[in-house]
mmCIF file with all atom_site columns, C-alpha atoms in Angstrom:
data_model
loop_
_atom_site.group_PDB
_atom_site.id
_atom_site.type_symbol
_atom_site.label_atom_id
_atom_site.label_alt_id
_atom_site.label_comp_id
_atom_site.label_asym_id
_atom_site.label_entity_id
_atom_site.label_seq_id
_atom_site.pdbx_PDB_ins_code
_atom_site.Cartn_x
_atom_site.Cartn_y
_atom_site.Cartn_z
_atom_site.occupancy
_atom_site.B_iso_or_equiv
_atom_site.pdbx_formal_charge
_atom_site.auth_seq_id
_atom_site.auth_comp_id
_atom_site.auth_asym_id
_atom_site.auth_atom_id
_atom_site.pdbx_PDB_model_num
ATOM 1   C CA . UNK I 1 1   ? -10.158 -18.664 7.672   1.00 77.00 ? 173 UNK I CA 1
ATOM 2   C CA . UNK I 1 2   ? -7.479  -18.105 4.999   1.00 90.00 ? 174 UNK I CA 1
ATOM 3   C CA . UNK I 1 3   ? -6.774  -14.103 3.887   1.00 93.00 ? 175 UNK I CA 1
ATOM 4   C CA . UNK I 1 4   ? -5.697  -13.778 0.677   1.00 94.00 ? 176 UNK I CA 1
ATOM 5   C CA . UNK I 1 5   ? -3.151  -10.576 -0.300  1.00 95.00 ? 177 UNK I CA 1
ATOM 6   C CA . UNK I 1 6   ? -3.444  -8.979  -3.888  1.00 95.00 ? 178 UNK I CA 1
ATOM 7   C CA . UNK I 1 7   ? -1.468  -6.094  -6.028  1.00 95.00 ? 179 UNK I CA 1
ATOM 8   C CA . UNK I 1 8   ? -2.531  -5.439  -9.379  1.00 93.00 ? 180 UNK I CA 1
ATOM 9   C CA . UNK I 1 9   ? -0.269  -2.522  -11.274 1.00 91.00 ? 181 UNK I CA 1
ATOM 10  C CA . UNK I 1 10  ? -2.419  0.633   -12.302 1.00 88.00 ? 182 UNK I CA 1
ATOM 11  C CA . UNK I 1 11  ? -1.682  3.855   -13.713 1.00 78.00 ? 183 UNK I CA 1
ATOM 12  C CA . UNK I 1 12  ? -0.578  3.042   -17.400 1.00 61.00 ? 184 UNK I CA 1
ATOM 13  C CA . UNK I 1 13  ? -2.819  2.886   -21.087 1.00 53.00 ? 185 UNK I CA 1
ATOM 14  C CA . UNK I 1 14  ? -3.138  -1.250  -20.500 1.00 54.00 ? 186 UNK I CA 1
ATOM 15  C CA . UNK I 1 15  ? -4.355  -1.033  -16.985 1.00 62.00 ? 187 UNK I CA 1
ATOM 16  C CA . UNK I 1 16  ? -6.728  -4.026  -17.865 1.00 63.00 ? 188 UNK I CA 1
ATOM 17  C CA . UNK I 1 17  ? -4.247  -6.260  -19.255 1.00 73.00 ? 189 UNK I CA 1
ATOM 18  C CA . UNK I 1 18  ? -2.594  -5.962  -15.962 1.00 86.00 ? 190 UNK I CA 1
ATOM 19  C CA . UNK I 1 19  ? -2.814  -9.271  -13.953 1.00 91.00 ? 191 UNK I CA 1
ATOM 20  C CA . UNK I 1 20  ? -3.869  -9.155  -10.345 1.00 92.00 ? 192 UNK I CA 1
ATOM 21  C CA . UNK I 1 21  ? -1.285  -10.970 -8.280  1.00 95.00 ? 193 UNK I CA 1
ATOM 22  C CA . UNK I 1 22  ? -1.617  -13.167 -5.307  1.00 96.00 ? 194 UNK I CA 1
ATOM 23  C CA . UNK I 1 23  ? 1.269   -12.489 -3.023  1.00 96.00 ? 195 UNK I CA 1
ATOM 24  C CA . UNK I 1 24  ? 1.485   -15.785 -1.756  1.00 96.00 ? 196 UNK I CA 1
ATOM 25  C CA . UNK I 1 25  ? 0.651   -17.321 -4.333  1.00 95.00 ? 197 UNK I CA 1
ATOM 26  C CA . UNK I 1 26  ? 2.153   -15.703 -7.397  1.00 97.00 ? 198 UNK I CA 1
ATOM 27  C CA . UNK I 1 27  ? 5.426   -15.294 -5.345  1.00 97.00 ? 199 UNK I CA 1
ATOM 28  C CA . UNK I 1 28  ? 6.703   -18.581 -4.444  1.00 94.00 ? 200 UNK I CA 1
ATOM 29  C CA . UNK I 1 29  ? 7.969   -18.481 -0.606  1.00 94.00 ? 201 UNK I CA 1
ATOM 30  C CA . UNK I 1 30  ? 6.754   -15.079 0.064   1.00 96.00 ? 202 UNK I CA 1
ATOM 31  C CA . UNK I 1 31  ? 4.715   -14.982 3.508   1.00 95.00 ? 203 UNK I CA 1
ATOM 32  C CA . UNK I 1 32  ? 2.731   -11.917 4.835   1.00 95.00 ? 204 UNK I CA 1
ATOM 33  C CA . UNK I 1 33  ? 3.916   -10.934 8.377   1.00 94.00 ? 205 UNK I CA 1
ATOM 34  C CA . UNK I 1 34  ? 2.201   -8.115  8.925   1.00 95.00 ? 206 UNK I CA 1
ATOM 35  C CA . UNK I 1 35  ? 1.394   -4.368  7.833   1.00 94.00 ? 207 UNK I CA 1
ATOM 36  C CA . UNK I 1 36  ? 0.707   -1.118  9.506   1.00 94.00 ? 208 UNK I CA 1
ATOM 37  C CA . UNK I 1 37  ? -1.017  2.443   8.016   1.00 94.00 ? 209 UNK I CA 1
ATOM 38  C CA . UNK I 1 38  ? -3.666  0.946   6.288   1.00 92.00 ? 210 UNK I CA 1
ATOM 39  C CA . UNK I 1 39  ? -5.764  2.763   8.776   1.00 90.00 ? 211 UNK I CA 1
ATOM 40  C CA . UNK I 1 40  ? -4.555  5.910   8.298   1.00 92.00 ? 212 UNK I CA 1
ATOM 41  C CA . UNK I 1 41  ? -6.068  8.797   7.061   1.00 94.00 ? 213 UNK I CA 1
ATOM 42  C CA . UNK I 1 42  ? -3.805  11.736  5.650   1.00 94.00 ? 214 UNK I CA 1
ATOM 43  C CA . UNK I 1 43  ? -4.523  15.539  6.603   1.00 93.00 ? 215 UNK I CA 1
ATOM 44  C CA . UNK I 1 44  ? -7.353  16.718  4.471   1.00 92.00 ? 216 UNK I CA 1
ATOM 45  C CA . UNK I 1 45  ? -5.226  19.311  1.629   1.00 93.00 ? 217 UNK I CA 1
ATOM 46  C CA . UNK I 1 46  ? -7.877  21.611  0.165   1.00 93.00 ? 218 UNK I CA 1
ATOM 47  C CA . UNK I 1 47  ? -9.333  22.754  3.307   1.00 93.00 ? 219 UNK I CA 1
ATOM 48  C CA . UNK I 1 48  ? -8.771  26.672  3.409   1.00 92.00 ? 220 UNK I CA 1
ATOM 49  C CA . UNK I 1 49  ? -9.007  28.735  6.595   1.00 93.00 ? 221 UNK I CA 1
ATOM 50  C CA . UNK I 1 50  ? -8.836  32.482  6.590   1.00 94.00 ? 222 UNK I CA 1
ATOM 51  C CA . UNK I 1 51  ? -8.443  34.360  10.085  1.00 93.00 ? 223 UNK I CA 1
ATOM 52  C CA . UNK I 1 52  ? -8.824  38.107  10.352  1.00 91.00 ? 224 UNK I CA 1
ATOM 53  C CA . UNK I 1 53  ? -8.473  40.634  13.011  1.00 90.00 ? 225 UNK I CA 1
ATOM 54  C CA . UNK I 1 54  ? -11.987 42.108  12.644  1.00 90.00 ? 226 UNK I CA 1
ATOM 55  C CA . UNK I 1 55  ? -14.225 38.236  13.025  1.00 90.00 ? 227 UNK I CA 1
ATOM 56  C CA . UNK I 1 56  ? -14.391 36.205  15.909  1.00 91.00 ? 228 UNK I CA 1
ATOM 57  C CA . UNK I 1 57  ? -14.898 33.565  13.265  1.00 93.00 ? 229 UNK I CA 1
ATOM 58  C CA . UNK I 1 58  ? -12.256 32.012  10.991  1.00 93.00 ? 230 UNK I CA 1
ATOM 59  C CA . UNK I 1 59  ? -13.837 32.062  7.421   1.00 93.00 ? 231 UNK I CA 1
ATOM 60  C CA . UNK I 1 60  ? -13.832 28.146  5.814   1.00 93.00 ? 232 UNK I CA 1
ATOM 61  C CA . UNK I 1 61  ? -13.248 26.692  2.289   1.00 93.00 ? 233 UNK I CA 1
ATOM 62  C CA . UNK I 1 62  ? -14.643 23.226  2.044   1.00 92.00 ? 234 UNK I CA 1
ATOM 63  C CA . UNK I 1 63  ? -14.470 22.086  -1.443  1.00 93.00 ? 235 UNK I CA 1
ATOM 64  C CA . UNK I 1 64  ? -16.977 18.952  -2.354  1.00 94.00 ? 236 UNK I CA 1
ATOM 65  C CA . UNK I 1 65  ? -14.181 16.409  -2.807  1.00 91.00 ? 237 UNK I CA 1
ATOM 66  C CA . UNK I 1 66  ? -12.033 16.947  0.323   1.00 90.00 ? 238 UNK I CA 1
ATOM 67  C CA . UNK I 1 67  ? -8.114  15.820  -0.754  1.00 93.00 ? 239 UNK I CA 1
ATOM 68  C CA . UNK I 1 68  ? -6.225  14.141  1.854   1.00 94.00 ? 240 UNK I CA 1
ATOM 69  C CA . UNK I 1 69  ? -2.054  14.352  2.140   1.00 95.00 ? 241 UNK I CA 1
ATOM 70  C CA . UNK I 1 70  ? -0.595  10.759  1.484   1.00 95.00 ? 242 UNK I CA 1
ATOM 71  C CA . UNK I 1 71  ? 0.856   8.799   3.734   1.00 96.00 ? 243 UNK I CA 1
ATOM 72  C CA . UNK I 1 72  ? 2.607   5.746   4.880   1.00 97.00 ? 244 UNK I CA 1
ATOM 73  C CA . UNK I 1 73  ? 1.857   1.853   4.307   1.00 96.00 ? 245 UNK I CA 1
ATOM 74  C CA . UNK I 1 74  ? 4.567   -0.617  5.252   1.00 97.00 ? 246 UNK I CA 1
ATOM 75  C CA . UNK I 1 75  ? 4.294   -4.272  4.550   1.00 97.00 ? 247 UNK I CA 1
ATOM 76  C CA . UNK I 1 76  ? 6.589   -6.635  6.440   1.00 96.00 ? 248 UNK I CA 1
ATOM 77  C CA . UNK I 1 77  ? 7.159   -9.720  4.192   1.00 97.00 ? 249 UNK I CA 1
ATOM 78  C CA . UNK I 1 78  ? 8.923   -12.912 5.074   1.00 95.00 ? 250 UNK I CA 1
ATOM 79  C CA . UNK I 1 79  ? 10.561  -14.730 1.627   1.00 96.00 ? 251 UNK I CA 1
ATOM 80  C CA . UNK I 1 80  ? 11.765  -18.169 2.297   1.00 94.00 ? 252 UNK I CA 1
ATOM 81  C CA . UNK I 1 81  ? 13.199  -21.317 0.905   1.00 91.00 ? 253 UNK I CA 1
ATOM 82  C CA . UNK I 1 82  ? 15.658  -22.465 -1.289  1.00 90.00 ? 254 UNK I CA 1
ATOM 83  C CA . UNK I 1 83  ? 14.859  -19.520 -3.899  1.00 93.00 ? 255 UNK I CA 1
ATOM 84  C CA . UNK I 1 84  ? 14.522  -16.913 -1.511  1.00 94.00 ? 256 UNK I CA 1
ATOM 85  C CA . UNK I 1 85  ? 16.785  -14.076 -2.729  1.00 94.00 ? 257 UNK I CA 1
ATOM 86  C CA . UNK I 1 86  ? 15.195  -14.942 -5.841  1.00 96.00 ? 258 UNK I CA 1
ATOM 87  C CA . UNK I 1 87  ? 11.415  -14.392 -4.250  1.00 96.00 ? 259 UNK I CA 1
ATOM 88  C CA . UNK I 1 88  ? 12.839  -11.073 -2.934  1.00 96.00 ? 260 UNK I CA 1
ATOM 89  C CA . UNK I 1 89  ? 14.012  -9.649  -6.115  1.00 96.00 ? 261 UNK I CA 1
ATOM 90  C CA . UNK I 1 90  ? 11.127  -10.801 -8.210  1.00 97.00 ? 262 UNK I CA 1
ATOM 91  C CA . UNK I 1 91  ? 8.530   -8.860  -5.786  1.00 97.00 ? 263 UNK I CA 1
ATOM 92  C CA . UNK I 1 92  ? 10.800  -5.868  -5.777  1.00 97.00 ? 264 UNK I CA 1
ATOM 93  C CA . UNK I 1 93  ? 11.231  -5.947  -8.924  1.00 96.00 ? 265 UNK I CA 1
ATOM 94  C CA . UNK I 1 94  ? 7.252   -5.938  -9.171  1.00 96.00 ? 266 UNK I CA 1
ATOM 95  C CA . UNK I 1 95  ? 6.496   -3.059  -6.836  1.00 96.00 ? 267 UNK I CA 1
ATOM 96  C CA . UNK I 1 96  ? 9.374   -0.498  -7.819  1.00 95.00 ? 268 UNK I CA 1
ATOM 97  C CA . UNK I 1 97  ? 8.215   -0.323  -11.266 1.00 91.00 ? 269 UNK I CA 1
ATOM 98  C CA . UNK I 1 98  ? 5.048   1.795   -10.690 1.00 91.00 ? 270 UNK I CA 1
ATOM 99  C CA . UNK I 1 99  ? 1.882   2.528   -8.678  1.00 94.00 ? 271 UNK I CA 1
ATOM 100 C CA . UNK I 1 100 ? 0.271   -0.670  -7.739  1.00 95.00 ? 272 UNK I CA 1
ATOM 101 C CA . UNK I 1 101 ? -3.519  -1.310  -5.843  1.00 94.00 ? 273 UNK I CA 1
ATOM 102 C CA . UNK I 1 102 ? -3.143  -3.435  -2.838  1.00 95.00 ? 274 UNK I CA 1
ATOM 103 C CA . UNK I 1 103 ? -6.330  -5.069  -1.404  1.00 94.00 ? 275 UNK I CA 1
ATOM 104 C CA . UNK I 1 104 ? -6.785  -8.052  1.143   1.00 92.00 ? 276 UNK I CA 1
ATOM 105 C CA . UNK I 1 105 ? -9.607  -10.426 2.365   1.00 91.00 ? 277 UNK I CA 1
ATOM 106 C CA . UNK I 1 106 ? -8.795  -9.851  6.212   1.00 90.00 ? 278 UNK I CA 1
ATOM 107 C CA . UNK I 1 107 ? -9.656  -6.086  5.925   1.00 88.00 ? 279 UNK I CA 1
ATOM 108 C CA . UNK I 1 108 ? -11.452 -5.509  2.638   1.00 88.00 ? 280 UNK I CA 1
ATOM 109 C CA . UNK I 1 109 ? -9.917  -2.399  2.049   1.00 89.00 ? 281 UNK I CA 1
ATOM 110 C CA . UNK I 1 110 ? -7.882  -0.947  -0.961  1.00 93.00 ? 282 UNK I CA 1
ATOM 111 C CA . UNK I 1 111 ? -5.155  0.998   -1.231  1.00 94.00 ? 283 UNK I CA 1
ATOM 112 C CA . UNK I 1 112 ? -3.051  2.885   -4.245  1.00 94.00 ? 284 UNK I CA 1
ATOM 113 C CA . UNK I 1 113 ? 0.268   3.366   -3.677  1.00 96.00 ? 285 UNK I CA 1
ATOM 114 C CA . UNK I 1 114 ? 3.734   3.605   -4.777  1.00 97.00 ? 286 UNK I CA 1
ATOM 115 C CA . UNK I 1 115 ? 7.609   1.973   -3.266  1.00 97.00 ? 287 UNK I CA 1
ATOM 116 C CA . UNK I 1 116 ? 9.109   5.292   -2.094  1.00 91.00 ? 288 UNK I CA 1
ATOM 117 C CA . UNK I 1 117 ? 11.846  3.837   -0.415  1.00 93.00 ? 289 UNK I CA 1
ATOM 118 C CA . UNK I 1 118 ? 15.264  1.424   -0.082  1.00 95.00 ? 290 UNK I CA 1
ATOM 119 C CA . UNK I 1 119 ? 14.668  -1.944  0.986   1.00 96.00 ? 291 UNK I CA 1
ATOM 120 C CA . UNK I 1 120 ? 16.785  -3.585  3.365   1.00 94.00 ? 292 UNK I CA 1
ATOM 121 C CA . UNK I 1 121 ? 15.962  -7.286  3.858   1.00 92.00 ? 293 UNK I CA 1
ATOM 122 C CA . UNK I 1 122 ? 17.305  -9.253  7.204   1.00 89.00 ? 294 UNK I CA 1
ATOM 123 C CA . UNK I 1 123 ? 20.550  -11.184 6.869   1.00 86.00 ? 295 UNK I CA 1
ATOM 124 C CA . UNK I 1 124 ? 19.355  -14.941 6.414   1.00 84.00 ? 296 UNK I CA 1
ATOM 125 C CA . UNK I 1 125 ? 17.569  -16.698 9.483   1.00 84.00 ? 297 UNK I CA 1
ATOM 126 C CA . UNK I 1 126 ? 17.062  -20.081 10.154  1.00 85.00 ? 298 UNK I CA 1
ATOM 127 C CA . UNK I 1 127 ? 13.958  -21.486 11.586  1.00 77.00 ? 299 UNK I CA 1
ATOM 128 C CA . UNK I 1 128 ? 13.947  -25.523 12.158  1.00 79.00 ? 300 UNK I CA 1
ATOM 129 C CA . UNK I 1 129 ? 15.422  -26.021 8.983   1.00 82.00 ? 301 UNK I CA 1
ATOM 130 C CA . UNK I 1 130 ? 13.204  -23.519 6.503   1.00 85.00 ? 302 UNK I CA 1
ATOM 131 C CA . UNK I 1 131 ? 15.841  -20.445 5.999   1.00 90.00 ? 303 UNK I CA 1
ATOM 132 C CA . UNK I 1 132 ? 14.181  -17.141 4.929   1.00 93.00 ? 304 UNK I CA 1
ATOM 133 C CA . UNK I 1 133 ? 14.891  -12.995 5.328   1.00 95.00 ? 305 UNK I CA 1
ATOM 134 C CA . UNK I 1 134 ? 12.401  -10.639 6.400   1.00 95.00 ? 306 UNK I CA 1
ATOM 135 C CA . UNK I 1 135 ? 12.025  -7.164  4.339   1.00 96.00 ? 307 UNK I CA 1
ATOM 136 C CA . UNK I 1 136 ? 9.633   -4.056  5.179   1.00 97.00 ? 308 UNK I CA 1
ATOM 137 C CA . UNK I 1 137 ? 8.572   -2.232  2.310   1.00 97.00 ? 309 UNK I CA 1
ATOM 138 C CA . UNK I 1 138 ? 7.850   1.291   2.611   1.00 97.00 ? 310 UNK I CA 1
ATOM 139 C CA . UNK I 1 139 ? 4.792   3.034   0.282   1.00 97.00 ? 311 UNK I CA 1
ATOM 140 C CA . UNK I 1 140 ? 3.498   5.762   -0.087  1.00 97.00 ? 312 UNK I CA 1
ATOM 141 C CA . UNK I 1 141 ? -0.339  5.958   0.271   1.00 96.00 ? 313 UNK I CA 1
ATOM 142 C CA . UNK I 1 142 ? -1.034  8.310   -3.010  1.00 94.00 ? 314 UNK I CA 1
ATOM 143 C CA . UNK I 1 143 ? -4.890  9.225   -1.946  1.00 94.00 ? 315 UNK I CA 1
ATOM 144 C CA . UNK I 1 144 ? -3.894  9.338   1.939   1.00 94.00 ? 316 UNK I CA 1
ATOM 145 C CA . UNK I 1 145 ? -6.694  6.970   2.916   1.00 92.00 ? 317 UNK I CA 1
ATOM 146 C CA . UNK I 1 146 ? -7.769  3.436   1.861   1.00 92.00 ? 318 UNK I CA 1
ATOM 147 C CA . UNK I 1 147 ? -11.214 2.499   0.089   1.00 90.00 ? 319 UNK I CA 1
ATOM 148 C CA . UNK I 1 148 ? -13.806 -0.215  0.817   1.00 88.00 ? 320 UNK I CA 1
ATOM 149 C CA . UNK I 1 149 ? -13.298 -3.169  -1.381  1.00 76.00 ? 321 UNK I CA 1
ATOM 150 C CA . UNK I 1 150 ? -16.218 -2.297  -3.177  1.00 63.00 ? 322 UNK I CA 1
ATOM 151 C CA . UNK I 1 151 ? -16.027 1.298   -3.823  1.00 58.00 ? 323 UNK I CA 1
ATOM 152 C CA . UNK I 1 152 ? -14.719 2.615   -7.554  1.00 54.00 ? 324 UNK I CA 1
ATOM 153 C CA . UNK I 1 153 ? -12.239 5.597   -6.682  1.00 55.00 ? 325 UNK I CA 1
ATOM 154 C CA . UNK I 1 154 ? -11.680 6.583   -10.517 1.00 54.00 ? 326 UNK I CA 1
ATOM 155 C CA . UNK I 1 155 ? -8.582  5.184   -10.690 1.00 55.00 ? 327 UNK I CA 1
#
């Protein structure tokens, strides 16, 4: 089976004008590696817990929406070819200018999140004769968990 990787940009007045890209597709010589924290789930935020001398029971704030602390998504992306560096700037380019939705086909799961960090890619390797780098790119995981595919979050 072939799995598919998408971004779409979010979080601006023309959010529906924005087109949903194909990573390996829309990025010519980009190649998905791998990615970890898309299973994480962030610390839930508005949970309040009051202790006191006098109860043998901590008293509990559990709103109806619980909030969850963000955290961390990194995608390790290989860019090869001729136009490599090129790749590589283009899809920075694309993900440090604002919050973007990542979904895939192998887990069905979304996530919104922002770059939040430098990007180092690998010195040029050479494999037969295709040359490429390798870059991991840090986000930040705004809600602190990911969504089903089908699921509207409000966003």
């Amino acid at each position: 089976m072939e799995y598919h990787y998408y971004m779409q940009r979010y979080g601006t007045a023309d959010d529906a004008s924005q087109p949903v890209m194909d990573l390996e597709t829309d990025f010519a010589g980009l190649a998905y590696i791998e990615s970890t924290g898309l299973s994480s789930k962030g610390a839930p935020k508005n949970i309040y817990i009051e202790d006191y001398a006098e109860s043998n029971e901590s008293r509990v704030y559990v709103p109806e929406t619980v909030c969850r602390e963000s955290t961390e998504i990194k995608l390790k992306l290989g860019f090869g070819g001729a136009s490599r560096r090129d790749t590589f700037d283009s899809f920075y380019d694309y993900v440090s200018q604002g919050k973007v939705k990542y979904w895939d086909t192998l887990r069905n799961r979304v996530a919104y999140m922002i770059l939040n960090s430098a990007v180092e890619p690998s010195d040029d390797v050479v494999l037969g004769v295709q040359p490429y780098i390798i870059a991991e790119f840090t986000f930040t995981n705004l809600f602190g968990n990911t969504f089903p595919d089908s699921q509207e979050t409000g966003v």
